[in-house]
Amino acid sequence: MSTVVITGSARGIGAATAALFADMGFNVVINYNTSEADALALLDKITASGGKAIAVQADVSQMSGARLLFDKAKKAFGAVDVLVNNAGIAQQRLFTDITEEDYDRMFDVNVKSIFNCCQCALPDMIHSKYGRIINISSMWGVVGASCEVHYSASKAAVIGLTKALAREVAPSGITVNCIAPGVIDTPMNKGFDEETINALAQETPVGRLGTPDDVARAVAFLADEKSSFITGQTLGIDGGFI
Ligand code: NAD
């Protein structure tokens, strides 16, 4: 049975992806940093419907957290076949108000976590000559968002990391791809008022916000064994926004 590690999967896009992969028969490693109650509720939901899962607390922005996550995953289920680098943070702030700490935290969580988890996942994937890595970027990493310069820059870095790593590990049967979601209805956007959310939905050509399931289905497509000729790509799941 295949095993998937999904970072930051207690809620939002990560939780929908965990639930979908459990339905598909994967062993699921749920990861959370602070959202313990949500992670345990998801774990209960998956195991109650006959799925196999564990929940691991780990701050993946630190290498020690990523190592702990993969140690526990391996102990429970053996080698990891699919890694979904989903954990992320966002912040709306004028460029001139962004502090050095804001910038560093943004890059630690959104980019360094991917470096950390890929370093932990790849030795086994290279050994087994198989792996699927899916990194969650953002459409703002493609076009840039005003008042989110550090977020946009971090998500652009995810795309660059994906393209380069894809070339390096392709000979080992491992694909590395990105998803660039548009505006998705998750707790990440709870800071926006209703007017802004409605405006974003109207600006989206399909006329609605995306759902976590919209993104989860794209992750599953890229994680499929048969998607072996797709690598280094950035797949927009944005309702036509860009
Ligand atoms: P979310 O805030 O619901 O989920 C993010 C999860 O990551 C949270 O559970 C959070 O606790 C976790 N996390 C944060 N820092 C962590 C750390 N150091 N270690 C482990 N977990 C950590 O938001 P979401 O919308 O589900 O976001 C998932 C991903 O999708 C993020 O990378 C986000 O940037 C990206 N994204 C979201 C949208 C959107 O509109 N919601 C759009 C584009 C991209």
CSV table of C-alpha atoms and ligand atoms in Angstrom, one decimal:
chain,number,residue,atom,x,y,z
A,1,MET,CA,0.0,0.0,0.0
A,2,SER,CA,1.3,3.5,-0.9
A,3,THR,CA,2.0,6.1,1.8
A,4,VAL,CA,1.5,9.8,1.5
A,5,VAL,CA,2.9,12.6,3.8
A,6,ILE,CA,0.9,15.8,3.6
A,7,THR,CA,2.3,18.8,5.5
A,8,GLY,CA,0.0,21.2,7.3
A,9,SER,CA,-3.0,18.8,6.8
A,10,ALA,CA,-5.2,19.5,9.8
A,11,ARG,CA,-7.5,21.8,7.8
A,12,GLY,CA,-8.1,23.5,4.5
A,13,ILE,CA,-6.5,22.1,1.3
A,14,GLY,CA,-4.3,19.7,3.3
A,15,ALA,CA,-7.2,18.1,5.1
A,16,ALA,CA,-9.2,17.7,1.9
A,17,THR,CA,-6.2,16.0,0.3
A,18,ALA,CA,-5.7,13.7,3.3
A,19,ALA,CA,-9.3,12.6,3.2
A,20,LEU,CA,-9.2,12.0,-0.6
A,21,PHE,CA,-6.0,10.0,-0.4
A,22,ALA,CA,-7.4,7.9,2.5
A,23,ASP,CA,-10.5,7.2,0.3
A,24,MET,CA,-8.0,6.1,-2.5
A,25,GLY,CA,-6.5,3.6,-0.1
A,26,PHE,CA,-3.3,5.4,0.8
A,27,ASN,CA,-1.7,5.2,4.3
A,28,VAL,CA,-2.0,8.9,5.2
A,29,VAL,CA,0.4,10.8,7.4
A,30,ILE,CA,-1.3,13.9,8.7
A,31,ASN,CA,1.0,16.7,9.8
A,32,TYR,CA,0.1,19.7,12.0
A,33,ASN,CA,2.0,22.3,13.9
A,34,THR,CA,-0.5,23.9,16.3
A,35,SER,CA,-3.9,22.6,15.1
A,36,GLU,CA,-4.0,19.5,17.2
A,37,ALA,CA,-7.8,19.3,17.7
A,38,ASP,CA,-8.4,19.6,13.9
A,39,ALA,CA,-5.7,17.0,13.2
A,40,LEU,CA,-7.2,14.5,15.7
A,41,ALA,CA,-10.7,15.0,14.4
A,42,LEU,CA,-9.5,14.3,10.8
A,43,LEU,CA,-7.6,11.2,12.1
A,44,ASP,CA,-10.8,9.9,13.7
A,45,LYS,CA,-12.8,10.6,10.6
A,46,ILE,CA,-10.3,8.7,8.4
A,47,THR,CA,-9.9,5.7,10.8
A,48,ALA,CA,-13.7,5.5,11.4
A,49,SER,CA,-14.3,4.9,7.7
A,50,GLY,CA,-11.7,2.2,7.6
A,51,GLY,CA,-8.7,4.2,6.4
A,52,LYS,CA,-5.1,4.0,7.7
A,53,ALA,CA,-3.6,7.2,9.1
A,54,ILE,CA,-1.4,8.8,11.8
A,55,ALA,CA,-1.2,12.4,12.9
A,56,VAL,CA,2.2,13.8,13.7
A,57,GLN,CA,2.9,17.2,15.4
A,58,ALA,CA,6.0,18.8,13.7
A,59,ASP,CA,7.0,22.3,12.7
A,60,VAL,CA,8.3,21.5,9.2
A,61,SER,CA,9.9,24.9,8.8
A,62,GLN,CA,12.7,23.3,10.9
A,63,MET,CA,14.8,20.4,9.7
A,64,SER,CA,14.4,18.7,13.1
A,65,GLY,CA,10.6,18.8,12.6
A,66,ALA,CA,10.8,17.4,9.1
A,67,ARG,CA,13.1,14.6,10.4
A,68,LEU,CA,10.7,13.7,13.2
A,69,LEU,CA,7.8,13.6,10.7
A,70,PHE,CA,9.5,11.2,8.4
A,71,ASP,CA,10.8,9.0,11.2
A,72,LYS,CA,7.3,8.6,12.5
A,73,ALA,CA,5.9,8.0,9.0
A,74,LYS,CA,8.5,5.4,8.3
A,75,LYS,CA,7.9,3.6,11.6
A,76,ALA,CA,4.2,3.4,11.0
A,77,PHE,CA,4.1,2.6,7.3
A,78,GLY,CA,7.6,2.2,5.8
A,79,ALA,CA,8.9,4.3,3.0
A,80,VAL,CA,7.0,7.3,1.8
A,81,ASP,CA,5.9,7.3,-1.9
A,82,VAL,CA,4.1,10.6,-2.2
A,83,LEU,CA,5.0,13.9,-0.5
A,84,VAL,CA,2.6,16.8,-0.6
A,85,ASN,CA,4.3,20.0,0.6
A,86,ASN,CA,1.2,22.0,1.5
A,87,ALA,CA,2.0,23.8,4.8
A,88,GLY,CA,2.0,27.5,4.3
A,89,ILE,CA,1.3,30.9,5.8
A,90,ALA,CA,0.1,34.1,4.3
A,91,GLN,CA,0.2,37.8,5.4
A,92,GLN,CA,-1.3,41.0,3.9
A,93,ARG,CA,1.0,43.9,4.6
A,94,LEU,CA,2.3,47.0,2.7
A,95,PHE,CA,5.8,46.2,1.5
A,96,THR,CA,7.3,49.0,3.6
A,97,ASP,CA,5.7,47.5,6.7
A,98,ILE,CA,7.1,44.0,6.2
A,99,THR,CA,9.7,43.3,8.9
A,100,GLU,CA,12.8,41.1,8.6
A,101,GLU,CA,11.1,38.6,10.9
A,102,ASP,CA,7.9,38.6,8.7
A,103,TYR,CA,10.1,37.9,5.6
A,104,ASP,CA,12.2,35.2,7.3
A,105,ARG,CA,9.1,33.4,8.7
A,106,MET,CA,7.4,33.5,5.3
A,107,PHE,CA,10.4,31.9,3.6
A,108,ASP,CA,11.0,29.4,6.5
A,109,VAL,CA,7.4,28.1,6.3
A,110,ASN,CA,6.7,28.4,2.6
A,111,VAL,CA,10.0,27.4,1.1
A,112,LYS,CA,12.5,26.0,3.6
A,113,SER,CA,9.8,23.4,4.8
A,114,ILE,CA,9.8,22.1,1.2
A,115,PHE,CA,13.6,21.9,1.2
A,116,ASN,CA,13.5,20.1,4.6
A,117,CYS,CA,10.8,17.6,3.6
A,118,CYS,CA,12.3,16.8,0.2
A,119,GLN,CA,15.7,16.1,1.8
A,120,CYS,CA,14.0,13.7,4.2
A,121,ALA,CA,11.8,12.0,1.5
A,122,LEU,CA,14.3,11.7,-1.4
A,123,PRO,CA,16.8,9.1,-0.2
A,124,ASP,CA,14.1,6.4,0.0
A,125,MET,CA,12.4,7.6,-3.2
A,126,ILE,CA,15.8,7.4,-5.0
A,127,HIS,CA,16.4,4.0,-3.6
A,128,SER,CA,13.1,2.7,-4.8
A,129,LYS,CA,13.3,4.6,-8.1
A,130,TYR,CA,9.8,5.9,-7.6
A,131,GLY,CA,8.3,9.0,-6.0
A,132,ARG,CA,5.8,11.8,-6.4
A,133,ILE,CA,6.3,15.2,-4.9
A,134,ILE,CA,3.6,17.9,-5.2
A,135,ASN,CA,4.3,21.4,-3.9
A,136,ILE,CA,1.5,23.8,-3.3
A,137,SER,CA,2.5,27.2,-4.6
A,138,SER,CA,0.0,29.9,-5.5
A,139,MET,CA,-1.2,31.9,-8.5
A,140,TRP,CA,0.3,34.9,-6.7
A,141,GLY,CA,3.7,33.2,-7.1
A,142,VAL,CA,3.1,33.4,-10.9
A,143,VAL,CA,1.7,36.9,-11.3
A,144,GLY,CA,2.5,38.7,-8.0
A,145,ALA,CA,0.1,40.2,-5.5
A,146,SER,CA,0.1,43.7,-4.2
A,147,CYS,CA,0.5,43.9,-0.4
A,148,GLU,CA,1.8,40.3,-0.4
A,149,VAL,CA,5.3,40.7,-1.8
A,150,HIS,CA,7.0,38.3,0.6
A,151,TYR,CA,4.2,35.7,0.1
A,152,SER,CA,4.3,36.1,-3.7
A,153,ALA,CA,8.1,35.8,-3.7
A,154,SER,CA,8.1,32.7,-1.5
A,155,LYS,CA,5.5,31.0,-3.8
A,156,ALA,CA,7.6,32.0,-6.9
A,157,ALA,CA,10.6,30.3,-5.1
A,158,VAL,CA,8.5,27.2,-4.8
A,159,ILE,CA,8.0,27.1,-8.5
A,160,GLY,CA,11.8,27.6,-9.1
A,161,LEU,CA,12.6,24.8,-6.6
A,162,THR,CA,10.1,22.5,-8.3
A,163,LYS,CA,11.5,23.0,-11.8
A,164,ALA,CA,15.1,22.5,-10.8
A,165,LEU,CA,14.5,19.5,-8.5
A,166,ALA,CA,12.3,17.9,-11.2
A,167,ARG,CA,15.2,17.8,-13.6
A,168,GLU,CA,17.6,16.4,-11.0
A,169,VAL,CA,15.5,13.5,-9.8
A,170,ALA,CA,13.7,12.6,-13.1
A,171,PRO,CA,16.2,9.9,-13.9
A,172,SER,CA,15.3,8.2,-10.6
A,173,GLY,CA,11.6,7.8,-11.5
A,174,ILE,CA,10.5,10.7,-9.3
A,175,THR,CA,8.3,13.5,-10.5
A,176,VAL,CA,8.1,17.0,-8.9
A,177,ASN,CA,5.3,19.3,-9.7
A,178,CYS,CA,3.5,22.4,-8.4
A,179,ILE,CA,0.0,23.4,-8.0
A,180,ALA,CA,-0.8,27.1,-8.2
A,181,PRO,CA,-4.3,27.5,-6.6
A,182,GLY,CA,-6.4,30.6,-7.1
A,183,VAL,CA,-8.6,31.9,-4.3
A,184,ILE,CA,-9.7,28.8,-2.3
A,185,ASP,CA,-12.3,28.9,0.5
A,186,THR,CA,-10.2,27.9,3.5
A,187,PRO,CA,-9.3,29.4,6.9
A,188,MET,CA,-6.3,31.1,5.2
A,189,ASN,CA,-8.7,33.7,3.7
A,190,LYS,CA,-10.7,34.3,6.9
A,191,GLY,CA,-8.9,37.7,7.4
A,192,PHE,CA,-10.7,39.1,4.3
A,193,ASP,CA,-14.1,40.8,4.8
A,194,GLU,CA,-17.2,39.6,2.9
A,195,GLU,CA,-16.9,42.4,0.3
A,196,THR,CA,-13.4,41.4,-0.6
A,197,ILE,CA,-14.3,37.7,-0.8
A,198,ASN,CA,-17.3,38.5,-3.0
A,199,ALA,CA,-15.1,40.7,-5.3
A,200,LEU,CA,-12.5,37.9,-5.6
A,201,ALA,CA,-15.3,35.4,-6.5
A,202,GLN,CA,-16.6,37.8,-9.2
A,203,GLU,CA,-13.1,38.3,-10.5
A,204,THR,CA,-12.7,34.5,-10.9
A,205,PRO,CA,-14.0,33.7,-14.4
A,206,VAL,CA,-15.9,30.6,-13.2
A,207,GLY,CA,-17.7,32.9,-10.8
A,208,ARG,CA,-16.9,31.2,-7.5
A,209,LEU,CA,-14.1,30.6,-5.0
A,210,GLY,CA,-12.3,27.2,-5.3
A,211,THR,CA,-12.9,24.5,-2.8
A,212,PRO,CA,-10.2,22.5,-1.0
A,213,ASP,CA,-11.5,19.4,-3.0
A,214,ASP,CA,-10.9,21.2,-6.3
A,215,VAL,CA,-7.2,21.3,-5.3
A,216,ALA,CA,-7.1,17.9,-3.7
A,217,ARG,CA,-8.3,16.3,-7.0
A,218,ALA,CA,-5.4,17.9,-8.9
A,219,VAL,CA,-2.9,16.7,-6.3
A,220,ALA,CA,-4.3,13.1,-6.8
A,221,PHE,CA,-3.9,13.4,-10.5
A,222,LEU,CA,-0.2,14.5,-10.2
A,223,ALA,CA,0.4,11.7,-7.6
A,224,ASP,CA,-1.0,9.0,-9.9
A,225,GLU,CA,1.6,6.4,-11.0
A,226,LYS,CA,0.4,7.0,-14.6
A,227,SER,CA,1.3,10.7,-14.4
A,228,SER,CA,5.0,9.7,-14.9
A,229,PHE,CA,5.6,12.0,-18.0
A,230,ILE,CA,4.5,15.2,-16.2
A,231,THR,CA,7.3,16.8,-14.2
A,232,GLY,CA,8.5,20.3,-13.4
A,233,GLN,CA,5.1,21.7,-14.2
A,234,THR,CA,2.9,24.3,-12.5
A,235,LEU,CA,-0.8,23.4,-12.7
A,236,GLY,CA,-3.1,26.4,-12.1
A,237,ILE,CA,-6.3,25.5,-10.2
A,238,ASP,CA,-7.8,28.9,-10.2
A,239,GLY,CA,-11.1,29.0,-12.1
A,240,GLY,CA,-9.4,30.8,-14.9
A,241,PHE,CA,-8.2,33.7,-12.7
A,242,ILE,CA,-4.8,34.0,-14.5
B,1,NAD,P1,-4.7,26.9,6.0
B,1,NAD,O1,-4.2,28.0,6.7
B,1,NAD,O2,-6.1,26.3,6.3
B,1,NAD,O3,-3.7,25.6,6.0
B,1,NAD,C1,-2.3,25.8,6.1
B,1,NAD,C2,-1.9,24.7,7.1
B,1,NAD,O4,-0.5,24.8,7.3
B,1,NAD,C3,-2.5,25.1,8.5
B,1,NAD,O5,-3.1,23.9,9.0
B,1,NAD,C4,-1.2,25.5,9.3
B,1,NAD,O6,-1.3,25.2,10.7
B,1,NAD,C5,-0.2,24.6,8.6
B,1,NAD,N1,1.2,25.1,8.9
B,1,NAD,C6,1.6,26.4,8.9
B,1,NAD,N2,2.9,26.5,9.3
B,1,NAD,C7,3.3,25.2,9.6
B,1,NAD,C8,4.5,24.6,10.0
B,1,NAD,N3,5.5,25.3,10.3
B,1,NAD,N4,4.5,23.2,10.1
B,1,NAD,C9,3.5,22.5,9.9
B,1,NAD,N5,2.3,23.0,9.5
B,1,NAD,C10,2.2,24.3,9.3
B,1,NAD,O7,-4.7,27.3,4.5
B,1,NAD,P2,-4.9,26.6,3.0
B,1,NAD,O8,-5.6,27.6,2.2
B,1,NAD,O9,-5.4,25.2,3.2
B,1,NAD,O10,-3.4,26.5,2.6
B,1,NAD,C11,-2.7,25.4,2.1
B,1,NAD,C12,-1.6,25.8,1.1
B,1,NAD,O11,-2.3,26.3,0.0
B,1,NAD,C13,-0.7,26.9,1.6
B,1,NAD,O12,0.6,26.6,1.2
B,1,NAD,C14,-1.2,28.1,0.9
B,1,NAD,O13,-0.2,29.1,0.8
B,1,NAD,C15,-1.7,27.5,-0.4
B,1,NAD,N6,-2.6,28.4,-1.1
B,1,NAD,C16,-3.8,28.7,-0.5
B,1,NAD,C17,-4.7,29.5,-1.3
B,1,NAD,C18,-6.1,29.9,-0.7
B,1,NAD,O14,-6.7,30.8,-1.3
B,1,NAD,N7,-6.5,29.3,0.4
B,1,NAD,C19,-4.4,30.0,-2.5
B,1,NAD,C20,-3.1,29.7,-3.0
B,1,NAD,C21,-2.3,28.8,-2.3
